PDB file of C-alpha atoms in Angstrom:
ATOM      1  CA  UNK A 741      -4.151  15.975 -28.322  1.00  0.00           C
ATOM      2  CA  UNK A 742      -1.797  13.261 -30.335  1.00  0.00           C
ATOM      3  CA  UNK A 743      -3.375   9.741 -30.484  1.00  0.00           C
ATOM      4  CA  UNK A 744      -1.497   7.289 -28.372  1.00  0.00           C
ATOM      5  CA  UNK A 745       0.662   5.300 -30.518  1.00  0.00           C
ATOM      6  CA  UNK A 746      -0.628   1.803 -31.168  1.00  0.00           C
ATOM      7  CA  UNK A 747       2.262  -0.258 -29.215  1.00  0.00           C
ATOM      8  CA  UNK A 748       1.809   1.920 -25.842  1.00  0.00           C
ATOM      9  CA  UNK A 749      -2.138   1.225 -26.542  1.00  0.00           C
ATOM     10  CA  UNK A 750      -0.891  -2.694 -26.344  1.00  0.00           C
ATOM     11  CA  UNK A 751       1.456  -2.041 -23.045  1.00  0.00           C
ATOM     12  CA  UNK A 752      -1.173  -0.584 -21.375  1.00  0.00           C
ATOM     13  CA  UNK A 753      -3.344  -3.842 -22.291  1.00  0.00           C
ATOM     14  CA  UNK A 754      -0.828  -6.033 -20.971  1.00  0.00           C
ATOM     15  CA  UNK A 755      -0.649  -3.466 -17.632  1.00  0.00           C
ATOM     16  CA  UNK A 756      -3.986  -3.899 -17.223  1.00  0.00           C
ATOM     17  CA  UNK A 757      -4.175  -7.775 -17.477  1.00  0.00           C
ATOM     18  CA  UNK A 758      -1.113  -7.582 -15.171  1.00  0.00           C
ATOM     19  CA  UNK A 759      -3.193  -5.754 -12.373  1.00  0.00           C
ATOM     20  CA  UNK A 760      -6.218  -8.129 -12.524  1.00  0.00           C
ATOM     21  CA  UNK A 761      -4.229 -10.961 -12.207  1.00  0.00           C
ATOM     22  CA  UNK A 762      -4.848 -12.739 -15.720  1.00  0.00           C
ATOM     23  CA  UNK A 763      -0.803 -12.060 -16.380  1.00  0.00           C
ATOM     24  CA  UNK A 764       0.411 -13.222 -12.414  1.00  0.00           C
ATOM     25  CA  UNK A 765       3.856 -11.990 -11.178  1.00  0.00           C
ATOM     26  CA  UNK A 766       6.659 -14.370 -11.428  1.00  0.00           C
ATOM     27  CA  UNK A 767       4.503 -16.338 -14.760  1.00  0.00           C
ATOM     28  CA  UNK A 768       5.873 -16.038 -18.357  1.00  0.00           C
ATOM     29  CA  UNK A 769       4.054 -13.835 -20.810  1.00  0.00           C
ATOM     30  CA  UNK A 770       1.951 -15.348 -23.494  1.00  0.00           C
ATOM     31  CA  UNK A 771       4.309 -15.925 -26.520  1.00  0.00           C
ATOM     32  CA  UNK A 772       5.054 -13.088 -29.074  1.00  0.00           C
ATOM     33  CA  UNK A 773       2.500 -14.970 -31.817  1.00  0.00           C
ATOM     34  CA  UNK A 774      -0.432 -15.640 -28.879  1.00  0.00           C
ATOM     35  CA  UNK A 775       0.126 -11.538 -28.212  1.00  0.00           C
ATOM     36  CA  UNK A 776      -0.456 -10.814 -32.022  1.00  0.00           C
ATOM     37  CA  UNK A 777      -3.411 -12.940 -32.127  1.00  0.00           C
ATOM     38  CA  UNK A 778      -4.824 -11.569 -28.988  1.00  0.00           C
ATOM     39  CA  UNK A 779      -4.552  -8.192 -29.950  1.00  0.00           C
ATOM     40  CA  UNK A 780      -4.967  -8.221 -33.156  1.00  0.00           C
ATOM     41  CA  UNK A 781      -1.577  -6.148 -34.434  1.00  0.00           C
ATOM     42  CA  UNK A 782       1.962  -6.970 -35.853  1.00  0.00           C
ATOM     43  CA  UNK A 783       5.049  -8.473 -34.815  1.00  0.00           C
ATOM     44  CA  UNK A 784       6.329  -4.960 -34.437  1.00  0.00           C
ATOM     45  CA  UNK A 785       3.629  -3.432 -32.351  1.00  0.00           C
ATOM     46  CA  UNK A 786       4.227  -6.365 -30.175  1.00  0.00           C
ATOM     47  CA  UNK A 787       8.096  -6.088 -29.651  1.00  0.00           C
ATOM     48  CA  UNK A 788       7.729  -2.199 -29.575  1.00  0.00           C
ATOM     49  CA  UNK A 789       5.226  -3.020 -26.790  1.00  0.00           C
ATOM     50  CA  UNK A 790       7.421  -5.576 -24.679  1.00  0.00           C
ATOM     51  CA  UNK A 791      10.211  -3.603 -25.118  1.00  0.00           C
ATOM     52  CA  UNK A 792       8.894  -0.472 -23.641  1.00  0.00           C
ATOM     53  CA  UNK A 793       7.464  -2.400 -20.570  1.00  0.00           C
ATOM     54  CA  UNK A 794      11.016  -4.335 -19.807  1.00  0.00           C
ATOM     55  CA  UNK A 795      12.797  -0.527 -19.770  1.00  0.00           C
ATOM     56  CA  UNK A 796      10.014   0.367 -17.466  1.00  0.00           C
ATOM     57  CA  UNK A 797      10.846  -2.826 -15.271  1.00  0.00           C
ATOM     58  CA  UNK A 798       7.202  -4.469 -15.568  1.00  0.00           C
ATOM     59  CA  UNK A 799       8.824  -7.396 -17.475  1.00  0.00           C
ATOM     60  CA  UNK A 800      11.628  -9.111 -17.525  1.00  0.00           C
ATOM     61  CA  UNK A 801      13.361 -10.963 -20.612  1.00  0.00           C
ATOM     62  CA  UNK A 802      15.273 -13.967 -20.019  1.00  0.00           C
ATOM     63  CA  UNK A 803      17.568 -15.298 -22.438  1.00  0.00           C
ATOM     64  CA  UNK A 804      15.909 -18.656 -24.223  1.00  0.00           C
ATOM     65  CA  UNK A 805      13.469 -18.289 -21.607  1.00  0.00           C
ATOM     66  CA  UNK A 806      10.409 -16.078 -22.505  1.00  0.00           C
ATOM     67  CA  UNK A 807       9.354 -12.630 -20.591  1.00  0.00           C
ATOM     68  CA  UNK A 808       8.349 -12.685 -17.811  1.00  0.00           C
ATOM     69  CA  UNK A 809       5.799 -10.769 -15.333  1.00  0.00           C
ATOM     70  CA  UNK A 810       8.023  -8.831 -12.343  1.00  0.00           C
ATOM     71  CA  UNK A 811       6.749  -8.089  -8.950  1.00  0.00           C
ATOM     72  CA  UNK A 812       5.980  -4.322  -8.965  1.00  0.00           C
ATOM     73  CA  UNK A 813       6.088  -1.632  -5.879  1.00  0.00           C
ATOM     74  CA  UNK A 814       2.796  -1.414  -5.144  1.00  0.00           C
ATOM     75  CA  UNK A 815       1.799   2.360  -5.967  1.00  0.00           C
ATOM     76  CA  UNK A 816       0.763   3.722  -2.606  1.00  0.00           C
ATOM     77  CA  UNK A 817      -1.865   6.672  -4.106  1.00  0.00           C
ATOM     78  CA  UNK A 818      -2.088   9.040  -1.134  1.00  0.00           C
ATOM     79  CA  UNK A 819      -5.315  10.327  -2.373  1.00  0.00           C
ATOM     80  CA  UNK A 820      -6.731   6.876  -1.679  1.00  0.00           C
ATOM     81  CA  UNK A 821      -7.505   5.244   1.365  1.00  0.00           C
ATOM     82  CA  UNK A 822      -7.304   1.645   1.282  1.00  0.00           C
ATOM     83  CA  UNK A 823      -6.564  -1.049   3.504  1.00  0.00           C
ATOM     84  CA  UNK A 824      -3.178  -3.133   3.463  1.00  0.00           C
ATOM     85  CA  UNK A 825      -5.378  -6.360   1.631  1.00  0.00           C
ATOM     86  CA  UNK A 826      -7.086  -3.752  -0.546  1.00  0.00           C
ATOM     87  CA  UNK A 827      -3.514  -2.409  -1.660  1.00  0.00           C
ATOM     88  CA  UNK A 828      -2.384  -5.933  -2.781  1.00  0.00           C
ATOM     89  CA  UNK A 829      -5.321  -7.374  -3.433  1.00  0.00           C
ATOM     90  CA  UNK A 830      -4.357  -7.514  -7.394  1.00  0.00           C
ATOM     91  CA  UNK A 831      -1.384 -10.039  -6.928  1.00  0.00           C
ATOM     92  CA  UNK A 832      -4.266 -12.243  -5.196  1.00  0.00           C
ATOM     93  CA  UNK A 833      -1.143 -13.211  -2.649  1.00  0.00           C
ATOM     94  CA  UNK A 834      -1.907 -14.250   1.154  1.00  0.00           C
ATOM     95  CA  UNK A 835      -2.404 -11.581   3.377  1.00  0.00           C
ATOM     96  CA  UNK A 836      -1.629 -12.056   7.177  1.00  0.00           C
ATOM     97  CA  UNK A 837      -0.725 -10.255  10.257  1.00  0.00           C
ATOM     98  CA  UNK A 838       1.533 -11.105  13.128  1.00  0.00           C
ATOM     99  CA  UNK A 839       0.670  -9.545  16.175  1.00  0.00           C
ATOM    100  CA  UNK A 840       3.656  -8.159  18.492  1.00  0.00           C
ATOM    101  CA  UNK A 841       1.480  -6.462  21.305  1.00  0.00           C
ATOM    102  CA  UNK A 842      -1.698  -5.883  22.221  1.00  0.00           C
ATOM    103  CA  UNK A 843      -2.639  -3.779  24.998  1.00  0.00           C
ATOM    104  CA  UNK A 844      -5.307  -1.510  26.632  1.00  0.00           C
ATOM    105  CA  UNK A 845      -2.581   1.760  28.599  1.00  0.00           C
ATOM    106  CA  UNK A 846      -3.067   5.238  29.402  1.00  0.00           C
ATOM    107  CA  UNK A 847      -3.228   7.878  26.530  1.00  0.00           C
ATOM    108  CA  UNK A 848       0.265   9.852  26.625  1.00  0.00           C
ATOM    109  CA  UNK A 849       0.103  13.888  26.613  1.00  0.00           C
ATOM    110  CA  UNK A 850       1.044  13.488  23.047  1.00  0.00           C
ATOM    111  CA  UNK A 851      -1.103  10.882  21.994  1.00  0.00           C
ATOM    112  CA  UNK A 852      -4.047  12.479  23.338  1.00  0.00           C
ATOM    113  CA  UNK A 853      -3.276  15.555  21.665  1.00  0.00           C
ATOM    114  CA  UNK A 854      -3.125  13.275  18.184  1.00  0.00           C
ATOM    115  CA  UNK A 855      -6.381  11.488  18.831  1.00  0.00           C
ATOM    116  CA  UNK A 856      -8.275  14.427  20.145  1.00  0.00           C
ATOM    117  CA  UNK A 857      -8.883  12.483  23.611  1.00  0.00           C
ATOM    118  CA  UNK A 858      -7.732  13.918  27.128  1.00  0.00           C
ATOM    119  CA  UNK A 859      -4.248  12.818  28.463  1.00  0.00           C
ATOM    120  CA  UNK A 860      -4.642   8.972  30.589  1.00  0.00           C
ATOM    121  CA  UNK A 861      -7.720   8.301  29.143  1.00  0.00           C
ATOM    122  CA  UNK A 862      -7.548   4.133  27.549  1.00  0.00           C
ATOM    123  CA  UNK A 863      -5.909   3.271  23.885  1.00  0.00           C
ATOM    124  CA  UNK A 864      -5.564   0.387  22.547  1.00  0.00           C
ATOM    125  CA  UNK A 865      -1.854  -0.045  21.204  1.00  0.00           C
ATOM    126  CA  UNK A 866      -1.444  -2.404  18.887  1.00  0.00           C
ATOM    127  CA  UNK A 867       1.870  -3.165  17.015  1.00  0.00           C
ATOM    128  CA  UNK A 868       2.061  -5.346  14.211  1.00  0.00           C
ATOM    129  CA  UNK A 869       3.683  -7.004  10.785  1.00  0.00           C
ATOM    130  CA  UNK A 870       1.971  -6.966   7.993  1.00  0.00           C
ATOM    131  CA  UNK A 871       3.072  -9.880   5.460  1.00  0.00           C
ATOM    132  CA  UNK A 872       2.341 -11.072   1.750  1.00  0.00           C
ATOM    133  CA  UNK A 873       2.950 -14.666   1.538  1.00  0.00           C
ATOM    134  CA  UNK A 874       6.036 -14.919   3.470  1.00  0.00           C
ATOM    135  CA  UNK A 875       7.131 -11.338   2.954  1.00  0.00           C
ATOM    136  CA  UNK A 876       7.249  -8.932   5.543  1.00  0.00           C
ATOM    137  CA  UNK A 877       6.099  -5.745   3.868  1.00  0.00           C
ATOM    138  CA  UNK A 878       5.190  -3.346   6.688  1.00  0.00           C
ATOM    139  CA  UNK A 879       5.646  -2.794  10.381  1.00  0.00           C
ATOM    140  CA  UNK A 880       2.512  -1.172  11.967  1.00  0.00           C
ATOM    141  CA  UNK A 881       2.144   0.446  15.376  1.00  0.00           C
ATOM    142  CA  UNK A 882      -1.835   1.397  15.929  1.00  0.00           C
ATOM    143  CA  UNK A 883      -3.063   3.632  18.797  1.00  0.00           C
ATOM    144  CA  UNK A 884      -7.749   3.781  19.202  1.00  0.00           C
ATOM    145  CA  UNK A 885      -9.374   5.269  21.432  1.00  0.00           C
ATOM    146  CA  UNK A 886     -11.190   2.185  23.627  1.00  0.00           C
ATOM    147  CA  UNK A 887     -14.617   4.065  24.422  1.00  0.00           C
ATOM    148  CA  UNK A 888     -14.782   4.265  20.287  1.00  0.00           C
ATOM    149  CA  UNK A 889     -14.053   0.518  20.334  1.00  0.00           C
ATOM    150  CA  UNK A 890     -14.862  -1.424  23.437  1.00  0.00           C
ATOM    151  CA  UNK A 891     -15.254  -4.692  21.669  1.00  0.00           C
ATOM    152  CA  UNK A 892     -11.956  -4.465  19.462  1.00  0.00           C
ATOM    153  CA  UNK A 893     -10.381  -8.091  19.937  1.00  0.00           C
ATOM    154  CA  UNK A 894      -6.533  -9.366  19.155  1.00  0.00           C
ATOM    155  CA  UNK A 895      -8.280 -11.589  16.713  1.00  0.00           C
ATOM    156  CA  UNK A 896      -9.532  -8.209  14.913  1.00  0.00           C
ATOM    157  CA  UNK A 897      -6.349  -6.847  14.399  1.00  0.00           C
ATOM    158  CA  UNK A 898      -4.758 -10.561  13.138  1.00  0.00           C
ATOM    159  CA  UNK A 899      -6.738  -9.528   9.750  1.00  0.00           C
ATOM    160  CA  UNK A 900      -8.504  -6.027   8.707  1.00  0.00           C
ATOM    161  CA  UNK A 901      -9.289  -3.239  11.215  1.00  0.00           C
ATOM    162  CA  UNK A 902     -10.983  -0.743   8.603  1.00  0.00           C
ATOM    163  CA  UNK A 903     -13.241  -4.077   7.798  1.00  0.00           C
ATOM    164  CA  UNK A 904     -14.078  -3.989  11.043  1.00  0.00           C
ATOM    165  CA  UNK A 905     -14.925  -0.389  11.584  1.00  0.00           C
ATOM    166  CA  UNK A 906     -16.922  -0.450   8.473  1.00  0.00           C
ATOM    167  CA  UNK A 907     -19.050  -3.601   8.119  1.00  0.00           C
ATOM    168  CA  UNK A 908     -18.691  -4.313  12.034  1.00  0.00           C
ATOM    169  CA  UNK A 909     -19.028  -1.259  13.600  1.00  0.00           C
ATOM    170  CA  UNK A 910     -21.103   0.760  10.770  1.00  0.00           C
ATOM    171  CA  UNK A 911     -18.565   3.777  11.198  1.00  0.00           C
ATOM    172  CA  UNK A 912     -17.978   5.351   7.933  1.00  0.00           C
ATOM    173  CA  UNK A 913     -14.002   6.378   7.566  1.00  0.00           C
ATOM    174  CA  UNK A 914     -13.529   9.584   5.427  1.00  0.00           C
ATOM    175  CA  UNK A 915     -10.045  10.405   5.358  1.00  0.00           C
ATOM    176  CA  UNK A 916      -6.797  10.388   6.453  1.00  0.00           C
ATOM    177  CA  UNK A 917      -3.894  13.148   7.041  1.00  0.00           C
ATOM    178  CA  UNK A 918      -0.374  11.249   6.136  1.00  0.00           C
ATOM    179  CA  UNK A 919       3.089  12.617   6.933  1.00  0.00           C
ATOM    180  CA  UNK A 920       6.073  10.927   4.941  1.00  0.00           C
ATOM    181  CA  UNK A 921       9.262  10.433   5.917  1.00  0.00           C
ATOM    182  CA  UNK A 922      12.533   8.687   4.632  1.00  0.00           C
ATOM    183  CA  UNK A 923      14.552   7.479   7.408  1.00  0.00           C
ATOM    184  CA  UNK A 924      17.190   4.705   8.623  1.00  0.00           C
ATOM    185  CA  UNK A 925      15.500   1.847  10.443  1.00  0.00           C
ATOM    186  CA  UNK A 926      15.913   1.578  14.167  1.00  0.00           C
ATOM    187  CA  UNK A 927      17.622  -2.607  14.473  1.00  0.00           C
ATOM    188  CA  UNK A 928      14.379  -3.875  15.607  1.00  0.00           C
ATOM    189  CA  UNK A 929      12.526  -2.540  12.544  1.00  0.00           C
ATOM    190  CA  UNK A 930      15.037  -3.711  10.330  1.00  0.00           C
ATOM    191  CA  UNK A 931      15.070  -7.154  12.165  1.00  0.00           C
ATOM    192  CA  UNK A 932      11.361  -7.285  11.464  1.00  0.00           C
ATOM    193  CA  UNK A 933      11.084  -6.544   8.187  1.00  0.00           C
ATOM    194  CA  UNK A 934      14.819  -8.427   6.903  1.00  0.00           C
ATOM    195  CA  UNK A 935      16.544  -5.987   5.575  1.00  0.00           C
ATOM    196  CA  UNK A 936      20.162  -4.183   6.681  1.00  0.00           C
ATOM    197  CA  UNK A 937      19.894  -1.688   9.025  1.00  0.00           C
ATOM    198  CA  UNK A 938      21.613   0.966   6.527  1.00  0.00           C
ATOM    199  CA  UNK A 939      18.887   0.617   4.273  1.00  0.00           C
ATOM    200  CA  UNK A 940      16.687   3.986   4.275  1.00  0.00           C
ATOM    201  CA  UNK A 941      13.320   2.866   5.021  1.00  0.00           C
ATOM    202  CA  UNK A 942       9.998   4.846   4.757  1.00  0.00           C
ATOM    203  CA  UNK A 943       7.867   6.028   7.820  1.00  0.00           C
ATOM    204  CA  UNK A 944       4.340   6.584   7.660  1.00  0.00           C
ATOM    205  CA  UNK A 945       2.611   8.674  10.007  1.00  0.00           C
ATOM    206  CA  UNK A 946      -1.553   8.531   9.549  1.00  0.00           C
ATOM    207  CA  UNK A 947      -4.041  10.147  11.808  1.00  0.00           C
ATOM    208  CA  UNK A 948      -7.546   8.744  10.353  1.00  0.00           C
ATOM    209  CA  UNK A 949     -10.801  10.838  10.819  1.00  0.00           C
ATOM    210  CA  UNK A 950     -14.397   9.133  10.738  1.00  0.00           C
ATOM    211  CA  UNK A 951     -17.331  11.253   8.544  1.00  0.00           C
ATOM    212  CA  UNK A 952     -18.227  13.148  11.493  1.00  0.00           C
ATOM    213  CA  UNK A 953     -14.729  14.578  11.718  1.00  0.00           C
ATOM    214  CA  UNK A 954     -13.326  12.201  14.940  1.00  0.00           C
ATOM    215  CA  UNK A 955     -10.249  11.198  14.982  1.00  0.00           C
ATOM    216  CA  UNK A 956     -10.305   7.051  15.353  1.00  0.00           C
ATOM    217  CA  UNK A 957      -6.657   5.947  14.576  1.00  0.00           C
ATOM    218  CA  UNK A 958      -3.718   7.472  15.020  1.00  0.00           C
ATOM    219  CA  UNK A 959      -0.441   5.163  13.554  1.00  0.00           C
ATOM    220  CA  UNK A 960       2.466   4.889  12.104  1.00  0.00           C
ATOM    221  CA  UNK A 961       3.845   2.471   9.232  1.00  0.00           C
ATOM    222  CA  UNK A 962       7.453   1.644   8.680  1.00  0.00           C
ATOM    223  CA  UNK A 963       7.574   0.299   4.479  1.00  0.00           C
ATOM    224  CA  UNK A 964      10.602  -1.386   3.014  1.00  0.00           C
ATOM    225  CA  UNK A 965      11.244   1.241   0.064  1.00  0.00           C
ATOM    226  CA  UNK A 966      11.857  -1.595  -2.573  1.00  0.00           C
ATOM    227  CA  UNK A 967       7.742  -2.428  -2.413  1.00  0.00           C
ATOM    228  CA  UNK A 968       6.033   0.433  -2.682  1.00  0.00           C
ATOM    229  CA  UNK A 969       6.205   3.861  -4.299  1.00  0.00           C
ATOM    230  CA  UNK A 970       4.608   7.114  -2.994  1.00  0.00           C
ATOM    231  CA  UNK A 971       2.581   8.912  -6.137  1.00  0.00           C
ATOM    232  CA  UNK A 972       0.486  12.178  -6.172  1.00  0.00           C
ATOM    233  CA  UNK A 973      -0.690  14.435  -8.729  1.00  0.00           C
ATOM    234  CA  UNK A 974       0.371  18.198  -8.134  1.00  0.00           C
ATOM    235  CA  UNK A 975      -1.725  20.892 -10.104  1.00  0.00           C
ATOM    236  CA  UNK A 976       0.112  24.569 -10.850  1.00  0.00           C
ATOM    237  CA  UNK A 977      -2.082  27.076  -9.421  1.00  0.00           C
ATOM    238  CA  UNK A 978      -3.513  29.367 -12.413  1.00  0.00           C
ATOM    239  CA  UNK A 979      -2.618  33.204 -12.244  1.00  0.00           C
ATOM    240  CA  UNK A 980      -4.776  35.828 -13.497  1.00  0.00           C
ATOM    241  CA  UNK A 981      -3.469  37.222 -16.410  1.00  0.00           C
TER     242      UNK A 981
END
C-alpha cells in the first residue's frame, strides 16, 4: 500500500483538531507559520494541505482575511446509533428541543403493526424540533409504547430520550432499522425548519429495537439536506473462482 503523502497526513491533522473542537467552526485557522511550527513541515506541505481542505469545502479562504473553519454536514453514519446531542456534540453548540405535541392516543392499525403492539393499545406521540443554537436542524415525530414507558414526561422529551432509556430506565438499545427517503417538504415542515418549500428535504424513517429484540420507538425525522450527509460503506460480495 502507497504511504500517504505528507500534506494529506497534515489535512487529516487539522480534520481531526476540527472535530474535537480545538479548530471551532466559524474561527480563523492558526496562521501558515504557527501550522509549520506545529507540525513540524514546510511552507509547501502546509499550502498543499490548506489547499486540499478548501476544494473539499472544510475551509474557507478569505481574501486579506485568513482561512477559516466552515460549518460541515454532519456525517449521519447509518451504522451508528447516536443520539441528536451525540451527533453534534463536536461543534460543542447548544442543543435544545421544542416540543409541538405531546400526547398519550390509541395505537393506529399501522402503528401497531410498526411497534409490534396490538391495534388501540396507548402511544405516546410526541412531535418535535430539534435545534443547534438557533438552527432548526430536524423535525421529529416519536411514537412509544406507554406500558414500556409509564413514567415518560414532556420534560423528557425537551432534552434526550435514548438518555433516558439508558441511564433512566436501564434498557439497553441495540439497533435500529432506517428507511431513507428524499422528498419535497409538506408547508408545515418547511415552515418549521425555514427553508422554501421546493427544497427536497430528507425523511427518516427509524423503528428502534431494545437488546431483547422489542421494538421501543418507532419515528420519523424530516433533515434539511444542507446539514447532514448520509454515508455507508458497501462491500462487493467475493465469488468463488
Amino acid at each position: 500500500m502507497a504511504r500517504l503523502p505528507l500534506y494529506r497526513k497534515i489535512a487529516d491533522e487539522i480534520r481531526n483538531k476540527i472535530g474535537t473542537g480545538e479548530y471551532r467552526v466559524g474561527t480563523a485557522l492558526p496562521t501558515e507559520a504557527q501550522l509549520r511550527e506545529a507540525f513540524s513541515v514546510s511552507r509547501v506541505t502546509v499550502r498543499q494541505a490548506i489547499k486540499l481542505l478548501v476544494e473539499n469545502g472544510e475551509l474557507e479562504s478569505k481574501q486579506g482575511s485568513g482561512t477559516y473553519v466552515k460549518e460541515s454536514k454532519v456525517n449521519y453514519d447509518i451504522y451508528q446509533q447516536t443520539s441528536f446531542a451525540e451527533k453534534w456534540a463536536h461543534l460543542n453548540s447548544s442543543i435544545r428541543s421544542e416540543i409541538l405535541a405531546f400526547e398519550i392516543r390509541p395505537a393506529s392499525l399501522t402503528m401497531a403493526e410498526n411497534l409490534q403492539i396490538n391495534e388501540g393499545d396507548q402511544i405516546f406521540y410526541v412531535k418535535r424540533v430539534r435545534f443547534v443554537d438557533d438552527n432548526p436542524i430536524t423535525v421529529e415525530e416519536t411514537w412509544l409504547p406507554t406500558d414500556m414507558f409509564p413514567d415518560l414526561t414532556y420534560q423528557v422529551m425537551q432534552g434526550s430520550k435514548y438518555e433516558f432509556i439508558e441511564q433512566q430506565k436501564g434498557l439497553v438499545i441495540d439497533r435500529s432499522e432506517q428507511e431513507i427517503i428524499p422528498i419535497l417538504p409538506p408547508k408545515e415542515i418547511a415552515d418549521l425548519l425555514g427553508i422554501d418549500p421546493s427544497q427536497p428535504i430528507i425523511e427518516k424513517r427509524t423503528r428502534g429495537h431494545l437488546h431483547d429484540d422489542s421494538v421501543f420507538e418507532y419515528s420519523r425525522n424530516y433533515f434539511k439536506s444542507s446539514d447532514y450527509k448520509f454515508t455507508l460503506v458497501a462491500k462487493r460480495k467475493r465469488h468463488s473462482e
